[in-house]
Each structure stands twice: as C-alpha cells, then as structure tokens.
Coordinates of C-alpha atoms in Angstrom, one line a residue:
M10 CA -5.4 -57.5 4.3
L11 CA -1.8 -56.4 2.8
P12 CA -0.9 -59.8 1.4
S13 CA -4.3 -59.8 -0.6
L14 CA -3.4 -56.5 -2.1
F15 CA -0.7 -58.3 -4.3
N16 CA -2.8 -61.3 -5.1
A17 CA -6.1 -59.4 -6.0
P18 CA -6.5 -58.2 -9.7
S19 CA -5.2 -54.6 -10.0
P20 CA -5.0 -51.9 -12.7
L21 CA -1.3 -51.8 -12.2
F22 CA -0.8 -55.4 -13.1
S23 CA -3.5 -56.4 -15.4
S24 CA -3.3 -58.4 -18.7
R25 CA -3.2 -55.0 -20.5
G26 CA -0.5 -53.7 -18.4
V27 CA -1.1 -50.5 -16.6
D28 CA -4.9 -50.0 -17.3
L29 CA -5.9 -46.6 -15.8
D30 CA -8.2 -43.8 -16.7
F31 CA -5.6 -41.7 -18.4
P32 CA -7.6 -38.5 -18.9
L33 CA -8.4 -38.3 -15.1
L34 CA -4.8 -39.2 -14.3
A35 CA -3.4 -36.8 -16.8
G36 CA -5.5 -33.9 -15.5
C37 CA -4.4 -34.5 -12.0
L38 CA -0.7 -34.8 -12.9
A39 CA -1.0 -31.6 -14.8
L40 CA -2.3 -29.9 -11.7
L41 CA 0.5 -31.5 -9.5
G42 CA 3.2 -30.4 -12.0
L43 CA 1.8 -26.8 -12.0
G44 CA 1.4 -26.9 -8.1
L45 CA 5.2 -27.8 -7.9
V46 CA 6.1 -24.9 -10.2
M47 CA 4.0 -22.5 -8.3
I48 CA 5.4 -23.7 -4.9
A49 CA 8.9 -23.2 -6.1
S50 CA 8.1 -19.7 -7.3
S51 CA 5.8 -18.4 -4.4
S52 CA 7.8 -19.6 -1.5
S53 CA 11.4 -19.1 -2.7
E54 CA 11.6 -15.4 -1.1
I55 CA 10.2 -16.4 2.1
A56 CA 12.3 -19.6 2.3
A57 CA 15.5 -17.7 1.4
V58 CA 14.9 -15.0 4.2
N59 CA 13.5 -17.2 6.9
L60 CA 15.3 -20.4 6.5
G61 CA 18.4 -19.5 4.4
N62 CA 17.5 -22.0 1.7
T63 CA 15.5 -20.8 -1.4
H64 CA 14.4 -24.3 -2.2
Y65 CA 13.5 -25.4 1.4
N66 CA 9.6 -25.6 0.7
T67 CA 10.1 -27.0 -2.8
I68 CA 12.1 -29.8 -1.5
R69 CA 9.6 -30.5 1.3
H70 CA 6.8 -30.4 -1.3
L71 CA 8.7 -33.0 -3.5
I72 CA 8.7 -35.3 -0.4
Y73 CA 5.1 -34.7 0.1
L74 CA 4.5 -35.4 -3.6
A75 CA 6.5 -38.6 -3.5
M76 CA 4.4 -39.8 -0.4
G77 CA 1.2 -39.0 -2.3
M78 CA 2.2 -41.0 -5.3
I79 CA 2.8 -44.0 -2.9
A80 CA -0.5 -43.4 -1.3
C81 CA -2.1 -43.3 -4.8
G82 CA -0.5 -46.5 -5.8
V83 CA -1.6 -48.1 -2.5
T84 CA -5.3 -47.3 -3.0
L85 CA -5.1 -48.2 -6.6
M86 CA -4.4 -51.7 -5.2
V87 CA -7.1 -51.9 -2.6
P88 CA -10.4 -53.6 -3.9
M89 CA -13.4 -51.3 -3.1
A90 CA -15.0 -54.3 -1.5
D91 CA -12.2 -54.1 1.1
V92 CA -12.7 -50.3 1.5
Q93 CA -16.4 -50.9 2.2
K94 CA -15.6 -53.6 4.6
Y95 CA -13.3 -51.4 6.6
S96 CA -15.1 -48.3 6.3
G97 CA -16.2 -48.1 10.0
H98 CA -12.6 -48.8 11.2
L99 CA -11.4 -45.9 8.9
L100 CA -14.0 -43.5 10.5
L101 CA -13.1 -44.6 14.0
I102 CA -9.4 -43.9 13.3
A103 CA -10.4 -40.4 11.9
V104 CA -12.4 -39.6 15.1
V105 CA -9.4 -40.8 17.5
L106 CA -7.2 -38.4 15.4
L107 CA -9.7 -35.6 15.6
I108 CA -9.7 -36.0 19.6
L109 CA -5.9 -36.3 19.8
V110 CA -5.4 -33.1 18.0
L111 CA -7.4 -31.3 20.7
L112 CA -5.4 -32.7 23.4
P113 CA -2.7 -30.5 25.0
G114 CA 0.9 -31.5 24.2
I115 CA -0.3 -33.4 21.1
G116 CA -1.9 -31.0 18.8
R117 CA 0.2 -28.2 17.3
E118 CA -1.5 -24.7 17.4
V119 CA -0.7 -22.4 14.5
N120 CA -2.4 -19.0 14.2
G121 CA -4.8 -19.8 17.0
A122 CA -6.1 -23.1 15.6
K123 CA -5.1 -26.6 16.7
R124 CA -5.4 -28.7 13.4
W125 CA -2.0 -30.5 13.3
I126 CA -0.5 -33.5 15.0
G127 CA 3.3 -33.4 15.0
V128 CA 5.0 -36.6 13.6
G129 CA 8.8 -36.1 13.7
L130 CA 9.5 -33.5 10.9
F131 CA 6.0 -33.5 9.5
N132 CA 2.5 -32.5 10.6
V133 CA -0.6 -34.7 10.1
Q134 CA -4.0 -32.8 9.6
P135 CA -6.7 -35.0 10.9
S136 CA -9.5 -33.0 9.3
E137 CA -8.2 -34.3 5.8
V138 CA -8.4 -37.8 6.9
A139 CA -11.9 -37.2 8.5
K140 CA -13.5 -35.7 5.3
V141 CA -12.5 -38.8 3.2
A142 CA -13.5 -41.3 6.0
A143 CA -16.8 -39.5 6.3
V144 CA -17.4 -40.0 2.6
I145 CA -16.6 -43.6 2.7
F146 CA -18.7 -44.2 5.8
L147 CA -21.7 -42.5 4.3
A148 CA -21.4 -44.4 1.0
G149 CA -21.5 -47.7 2.9
Y150 CA -24.6 -46.4 4.9
L151 CA -26.3 -45.5 1.6
V152 CA -25.8 -48.9 0.3
R153 CA -27.0 -50.7 3.4
R154 CA -30.0 -48.5 4.1
Q155 CA -31.0 -47.2 0.6
Q156 CA -34.7 -47.9 1.0
E157 CA -34.7 -46.7 4.5
V158 CA -33.0 -43.5 3.3
R159 CA -35.4 -42.8 0.7
A160 CA -38.6 -43.8 2.3
S161 CA -38.2 -42.6 6.1
W162 CA -37.1 -39.7 8.3
K163 CA -35.2 -42.3 10.4
G164 CA -33.0 -43.4 7.6
F165 CA -32.3 -39.9 6.8
F166 CA -31.3 -38.6 10.2
K167 CA -29.2 -41.7 11.2
P168 CA -25.9 -40.8 9.5
L169 CA -26.4 -37.2 10.8
V170 CA -26.0 -38.6 14.4
V171 CA -22.4 -39.8 13.4
L172 CA -21.4 -36.9 11.2
L173 CA -22.6 -34.0 13.4
P174 CA -20.3 -34.9 16.3
I175 CA -17.3 -35.2 13.8
A176 CA -18.3 -31.7 12.7
G177 CA -18.3 -30.6 16.2
L178 CA -14.8 -31.8 16.7
L179 CA -13.7 -30.0 13.6
L180 CA -15.2 -26.7 15.0
L181 CA -13.4 -27.1 18.3
E182 CA -10.0 -26.9 16.4
P183 CA -11.6 -24.6 14.9
D184 CA -11.8 -25.6 11.2
F185 CA -15.0 -24.0 9.8
G186 CA -14.0 -24.5 6.3
A187 CA -13.4 -28.3 6.5
T188 CA -16.7 -28.7 8.4
V189 CA -18.6 -27.0 5.6
V190 CA -17.0 -29.1 2.9
M191 CA -17.5 -32.3 4.7
L192 CA -21.2 -31.6 5.5
G193 CA -21.7 -30.1 1.9
A194 CA -20.4 -33.5 0.6
A195 CA -22.6 -35.4 2.9
A196 CA -25.6 -33.5 1.8
G197 CA -24.7 -34.0 -1.9
M198 CA -24.4 -37.8 -1.4
L199 CA -27.6 -37.9 0.5
F200 CA -29.3 -36.1 -2.4
L201 CA -27.7 -38.5 -5.1
G202 CA -28.7 -41.4 -2.8
G203 CA -32.4 -40.6 -3.3
V204 CA -33.4 -38.5 -0.3
G205 CA -36.7 -37.0 -1.0
L206 CA -36.6 -33.2 -2.0
F207 CA -38.7 -32.1 0.9
R208 CA -36.3 -33.8 3.4
F209 CA -33.4 -32.5 1.5
G210 CA -34.7 -29.1 1.5
L211 CA -35.3 -29.2 5.3
M212 CA -31.8 -30.3 5.8
V213 CA -30.5 -27.4 3.7
L214 CA -32.5 -24.9 5.8
L215 CA -31.2 -26.5 9.0
G216 CA -27.6 -26.2 7.6
L217 CA -28.1 -22.6 6.7
G218 CA -29.6 -21.9 10.1
A219 CA -26.5 -23.5 11.8
V220 CA -24.1 -21.4 9.7
Y221 CA -26.1 -18.3 10.6
A222 CA -25.7 -19.1 14.3
L223 CA -22.1 -20.0 13.9
V224 CA -21.2 -16.7 12.4
Q225 CA -22.7 -14.8 15.2
D226 CA -19.6 -15.3 17.0
P227 CA -17.8 -11.9 17.0
Y228 CA -14.5 -13.4 15.5
R229 CA -16.4 -15.0 12.6
W230 CA -18.6 -12.0 12.1
A231 CA -15.6 -9.6 11.9
R232 CA -14.1 -11.9 9.3
I233 CA -17.3 -11.7 7.2
T234 CA -17.5 -7.9 7.5
N235 CA -13.9 -7.4 6.6
F236 CA -14.1 -9.6 3.5
S237 CA -17.1 -7.5 2.3
D238 CA -14.9 -4.4 2.2
P239 CA -11.3 -5.2 2.7
W240 CA -10.2 -1.7 1.8
A241 CA -11.8 -0.3 4.7
D242 CA -8.9 -1.7 6.8
Q243 CA -6.5 -2.8 4.2
F244 CA -3.5 -2.7 6.6
G245 CA -5.3 -4.6 9.3
A246 CA -8.1 -7.3 9.2
G247 CA -8.5 -6.8 5.4
Y248 CA -4.8 -7.0 4.7
Q249 CA -4.6 -10.6 3.1
L250 CA -7.5 -10.1 0.8
S251 CA -6.4 -6.6 -0.4
Q252 CA -2.9 -8.1 -1.2
A253 CA -4.5 -11.0 -3.1
L254 CA -6.5 -8.7 -5.1
I255 CA -3.5 -6.5 -5.9
A256 CA -1.9 -9.7 -7.1
F257 CA -4.9 -10.4 -9.5
G258 CA -4.7 -6.7 -10.7
R259 CA -1.0 -7.0 -11.4
G260 CA -1.3 -10.1 -13.5
E261 CA -3.7 -8.4 -15.9
W262 CA -4.1 -10.7 -19.1
L263 CA -0.8 -12.6 -19.5
G264 CA 0.9 -12.0 -16.1
V265 CA 4.2 -10.5 -15.0
G266 CA 6.0 -13.7 -15.9
L267 CA 6.9 -16.9 -14.0
G268 CA 8.9 -15.9 -10.8
N269 CA 8.4 -12.2 -11.2
S270 CA 5.7 -11.9 -8.5
V271 CA 6.1 -8.8 -6.2
Q272 CA 3.3 -9.9 -3.9
K273 CA 5.2 -13.1 -2.8
Q274 CA 7.9 -11.0 -1.3
F275 CA 6.3 -10.6 2.2
Y276 CA 3.4 -8.7 1.0
L277 CA 0.8 -11.7 0.7
P278 CA 0.8 -13.9 3.8
E279 CA 0.4 -17.7 3.1
A280 CA 1.4 -17.2 -0.5
H281 CA 2.3 -20.7 -1.1
T282 CA -0.7 -22.2 0.7
D283 CA -3.9 -20.6 1.0
F284 CA -3.2 -17.8 -1.6
V285 CA -1.2 -19.7 -4.1
F286 CA -4.0 -19.1 -6.8
S287 CA -3.3 -15.2 -6.5
I288 CA 0.3 -15.7 -7.1
L289 CA -0.5 -17.9 -10.1
A290 CA -2.8 -15.2 -11.4
E291 CA -0.2 -12.5 -10.9
E292 CA 2.5 -14.4 -12.7
L293 CA 0.5 -16.2 -15.4
G294 CA -2.3 -13.6 -15.7
L295 CA -5.9 -13.9 -16.3
V296 CA -5.4 -16.4 -19.2
G297 CA -3.2 -18.7 -17.0
A298 CA -5.8 -18.5 -14.1
L299 CA -8.6 -19.5 -16.5
L300 CA -6.8 -22.4 -18.1
T301 CA -6.1 -23.6 -14.6
L302 CA -9.7 -23.3 -13.6
A303 CA -10.6 -25.2 -16.8
L304 CA -8.3 -28.1 -15.8
F305 CA -10.1 -28.1 -12.3
V306 CA -13.4 -28.3 -13.9
F307 CA -12.2 -31.2 -16.1
V308 CA -10.9 -33.3 -13.2
A309 CA -14.1 -32.5 -11.2
V310 CA -16.4 -33.5 -14.0
R311 CA -14.4 -36.5 -15.0
S312 CA -14.6 -37.6 -11.3
L313 CA -18.5 -37.3 -11.3
Y314 CA -18.5 -39.3 -14.5
V315 CA -16.6 -42.1 -12.8
G316 CA -19.4 -42.1 -10.2
L317 CA -22.0 -42.1 -12.8
W318 CA -20.4 -45.2 -14.6
A319 CA -20.0 -47.1 -11.5
E320 CA -23.7 -46.4 -10.7
R321 CA -24.8 -47.7 -14.2
A322 CA -22.7 -50.9 -13.5
R323 CA -24.7 -51.2 -10.3
Q324 CA -21.6 -50.8 -8.2
F325 CA -23.4 -48.4 -5.8
F326 CA -20.8 -48.1 -3.0
S327 CA -18.1 -47.2 -5.5
A328 CA -20.5 -44.7 -7.2
Y329 CA -21.3 -42.9 -4.0
V330 CA -17.7 -42.7 -3.0
A331 CA -16.8 -41.3 -6.3
Y332 CA -19.4 -38.7 -6.0
G333 CA -18.5 -37.8 -2.4
L334 CA -14.8 -37.3 -3.4
A335 CA -15.8 -35.3 -6.4
I336 CA -17.9 -33.1 -4.4
L337 CA -15.1 -32.6 -1.6
W338 CA -12.7 -31.5 -4.4
V339 CA -15.3 -29.1 -5.8
G340 CA -16.1 -27.6 -2.5
Q341 CA -12.5 -26.9 -1.7
I342 CA -11.8 -25.6 -5.3
L343 CA -14.8 -23.2 -4.9
I344 CA -14.0 -22.0 -1.5
N345 CA -10.2 -21.5 -2.0
I346 CA -10.6 -19.6 -5.4
G347 CA -13.7 -17.7 -3.8
V348 CA -11.5 -16.7 -0.9
N349 CA -8.7 -15.5 -3.3
V350 CA -11.0 -13.4 -5.5
G351 CA -12.9 -11.9 -2.6
L352 CA -16.2 -13.8 -3.1
L353 CA -15.9 -15.6 0.3
P354 CA -14.4 -14.9 3.7
T355 CA -10.9 -16.1 4.4
K356 CA -10.6 -19.7 5.2
G357 CA -7.8 -22.0 5.8
L358 CA -8.5 -24.5 2.9
T359 CA -5.8 -25.6 0.6
L360 CA -6.5 -25.9 -3.3
P361 CA -6.4 -29.5 -4.2
F362 CA -3.2 -30.8 -5.9
L363 CA -1.9 -27.2 -6.2
S364 CA -1.3 -25.9 -2.6
Y365 CA 1.6 -26.6 -0.4
G366 CA 0.7 -28.9 2.3
G367 CA 1.5 -32.5 3.3
S368 CA -1.8 -34.0 4.5
S369 CA -3.9 -32.2 1.9
L370 CA -1.6 -33.4 -1.0
I371 CA -1.2 -36.9 0.2
I372 CA -5.0 -37.3 0.8
C373 CA -5.8 -35.8 -2.6
C374 CA -3.3 -38.3 -4.3
A375 CA -4.9 -41.2 -2.3
S376 CA -8.5 -40.1 -3.4
L377 CA -7.2 -39.9 -7.0
G378 CA -6.0 -43.6 -6.7
M379 CA -9.4 -44.7 -5.2
L380 CA -11.3 -43.0 -8.2
L381 CA -8.9 -44.7 -10.8
R382 CA -9.7 -48.0 -9.0
I383 CA -13.4 -47.4 -9.1
E384 CA -13.2 -46.5 -12.9
W385 CA -11.2 -49.7 -13.5
E386 CA -13.6 -51.9 -11.5
T387 CA -16.4 -50.4 -13.4
R388 CA -14.9 -50.9 -16.8
T389 CA -14.0 -54.5 -16.2
C390 CA -17.1 -55.3 -14.3
L391 CA -15.2 -56.3 -11.2
G392 CA -17.3 -56.0 -8.2
S393 CA -20.5 -55.7 -10.1
A394 CA -23.6 -56.9 -8.2
E395 CA -24.5 -59.2 -11.1
V396 CA -21.0 -60.5 -12.1
E397 CA -18.4 -62.4 -10.1
F398 CA -14.9 -62.9 -11.3
S399 CA -12.0 -64.8 -9.9
E400 CA -8.3 -64.1 -10.1
E401 CA -7.8 -66.6 -13.1
D402 CA -10.2 -64.5 -15.2
F403 CA -7.7 -61.9 -15.4
A404 CA -4.7 -64.0 -16.0
F405 CA -5.1 -64.8 -19.7
E406 CA -8.2 -63.1 -21.1
E407 CA -7.9 -59.8 -22.8
L408 CA -10.1 -57.3 -21.2
K409 CA -12.5 -55.2 -23.3
H410 CA -13.1 -51.6 -22.7
A411 CA -16.6 -50.6 -22.2
R412 CA -15.9 -47.1 -23.7

C-alpha cells in the first residue's frame, strides 16, 4: 500500500501544484494556531511550578502538532478507495487497542480512568482512533447495504451489533463522553444514509433510555446534580465548574489580556486541556470567545458541505465519511463548550484543534487530511461512480474546478 501512495494522484502533487480546499485548511490552521497560543498561556504557571520549565507543555504541544501535520499529509495521499478497502482492518485495530487499554500493566490510569496506553514518553488514547474507525466502517456499510438499511430492520440493526460492543469497551474505561460522541455520529450517519424516520426515532428513544439507565449510577448522578448547581458545593464537587464560570465572568467583553489569566494559576484544574475555552474567554473576553465559536462553526459547516459535494458527485463512501467526521467534531465542540459554560456535566472531552492532547490533536489533523482528500477527489471527479481516471490523466491536463 505504501508505494502506491506516491504513485497515485494526490492533491499535494497535482498538475496545479498543491490543490487543496484552502478555506477549510485556513480555518483549521487558524484554530491550531490559536490553540498553540492558548496552550502556551494557560499551561505556563503549572509547568513552571510542577516541572521547572514554563514552556514544557508548549514544547510537547509543538511536537504533537508536528506529528499531526505528518498525519494530515499521509491521509491526504491515501485514496479514499483504499480507505474503504481497509476500513475493516482499521476497526479491528481500534478494537484491539480498546481491549489493551483495559489490561493491567498496559493501560495507564489517570483520575480513575484507564484511557491511555503508554508508548515511551507519549500516551496513545484508543478512543480517539475508535471514533474515526467507527465512522469509516459505518460509511462502508452504508454504501454496501444502502437499500437494506433504508428498507428493513435487519439492515438498520446490523451495524449496531458492531458498534455497541465498542461502546461497551469505551464505558469500561470509563469514557462516557467518547461513547456519546461516537454513537451520536453513527446515528447522524444512519439518518443521512436514508433510515426511515420511524426507525430513527425508535433508535433515538432507545439511546435516551440507555443514557437514563447509565446516569442512575451514583457517581454519574452526583456529577449531574453538581453541574446543575455548582455553587452548592463550590469547594468540592462543583469546584471545576465554579472556577470555569469565574473565568468567564472575569473576561467580560474584551478579556483581561493574553497571558493575564488568574484562573490558570492553580484555581482551574485542567486549564490547558478540558477547560482551555474558559481561559480563552477570560483572556480574550466574550468577543474572543464568540469569534472562536464562529471559526468552529465555519469549519464544521464547511466539512458538512464537503460531504454534500461528494454525495452530489455520487461518491457515497466519501460523503458518509465526511458527514461522520463533521458530526464527530460538532459533538465534541458542543460538549466541551457546554461543559465550560455550565450547560452540561463535566466530561473529559478535548476541544478539537484547540486543547492540549496528543492523540486528539493528531487524529483531528488526520481527519482534516481525509476531508481535504475527499474534497479534492470530488472536485476532480476522481473515484466517481461514473468516471474512471488513470494516472496519465493527471500528468499533463489542466484540472478544472467545479466551483
């Protein structure tokens, strides 16, 4: 497979040079740049006191960012036909990783959760791989069984037989947030794949019932009740959310200035990971927070349009992958920001492109590369169900943009 990457047509080496969807790329690069600035600001005090190096987390984030750019470049060069061909293998790898992380001596436990596998100086989070692998697998299934999915209960429930055990493995870590995001993306893909409204409504009801059953656990129920009124126990269970809300309040309209956050000085735990948006709001104010949110909306909507363009070109696998990746991003954005502003209970989900975190950042960059590849294949009609191209077609001819 690897030799074929350098021989197949690629948006990095086309007759037009580097031929990418620059609006989507620019939006994601802007978020990555903003994320780097906020990581440098929000982690400086903690790194200085705990590690003796103000820039420790910034340097690590730069390393993750470089690895993410490499992952983006690799996925840019992989034809979507190959992604579809090896979708089952990718899902199997994800399942193996989810099993390994639960084994004693392999998975690393942090704050009571086993979500990481140590690889040298870095940690790999299998749930990040599993979410994307599930999207790719389901996209392939929707293409292969499109009529069955639309017309019968059997076609509707078959993918759930695969996805529900994966959700079970995620809950064993436990990682409730990743489970909700993955199943939410699967539900969205099934709906866009043509599942009837009655069957889709039943699936939503079953999902809500499952969520209700899960939150009956005393630990999860306590987190929900604490989130609804964090000030009732602001120095105990409601401490994180209380400090996050204080950060928003201190930011007012224009913020206290970049680097001038008080909440990052050991008041707000996880200031550079789960609650980086709170620090951003404190330092850049409501205006900065809304502009950042607008940038997220642009990236999400543009990604959905990539799926729409692929569907119009009859590249259905690529379309479903684009839809699934966009829904994953939207889900994480809504949950993370919802947690930061007190609309949702605290969940350990990072903010795409912005939060500190190796696996999350690398997978986001790889997903971006896949979306850019889908847009390029759609625009050049490469992989169309009705048009076939050979390598020679891309050597001398000038490619015309459809838009």
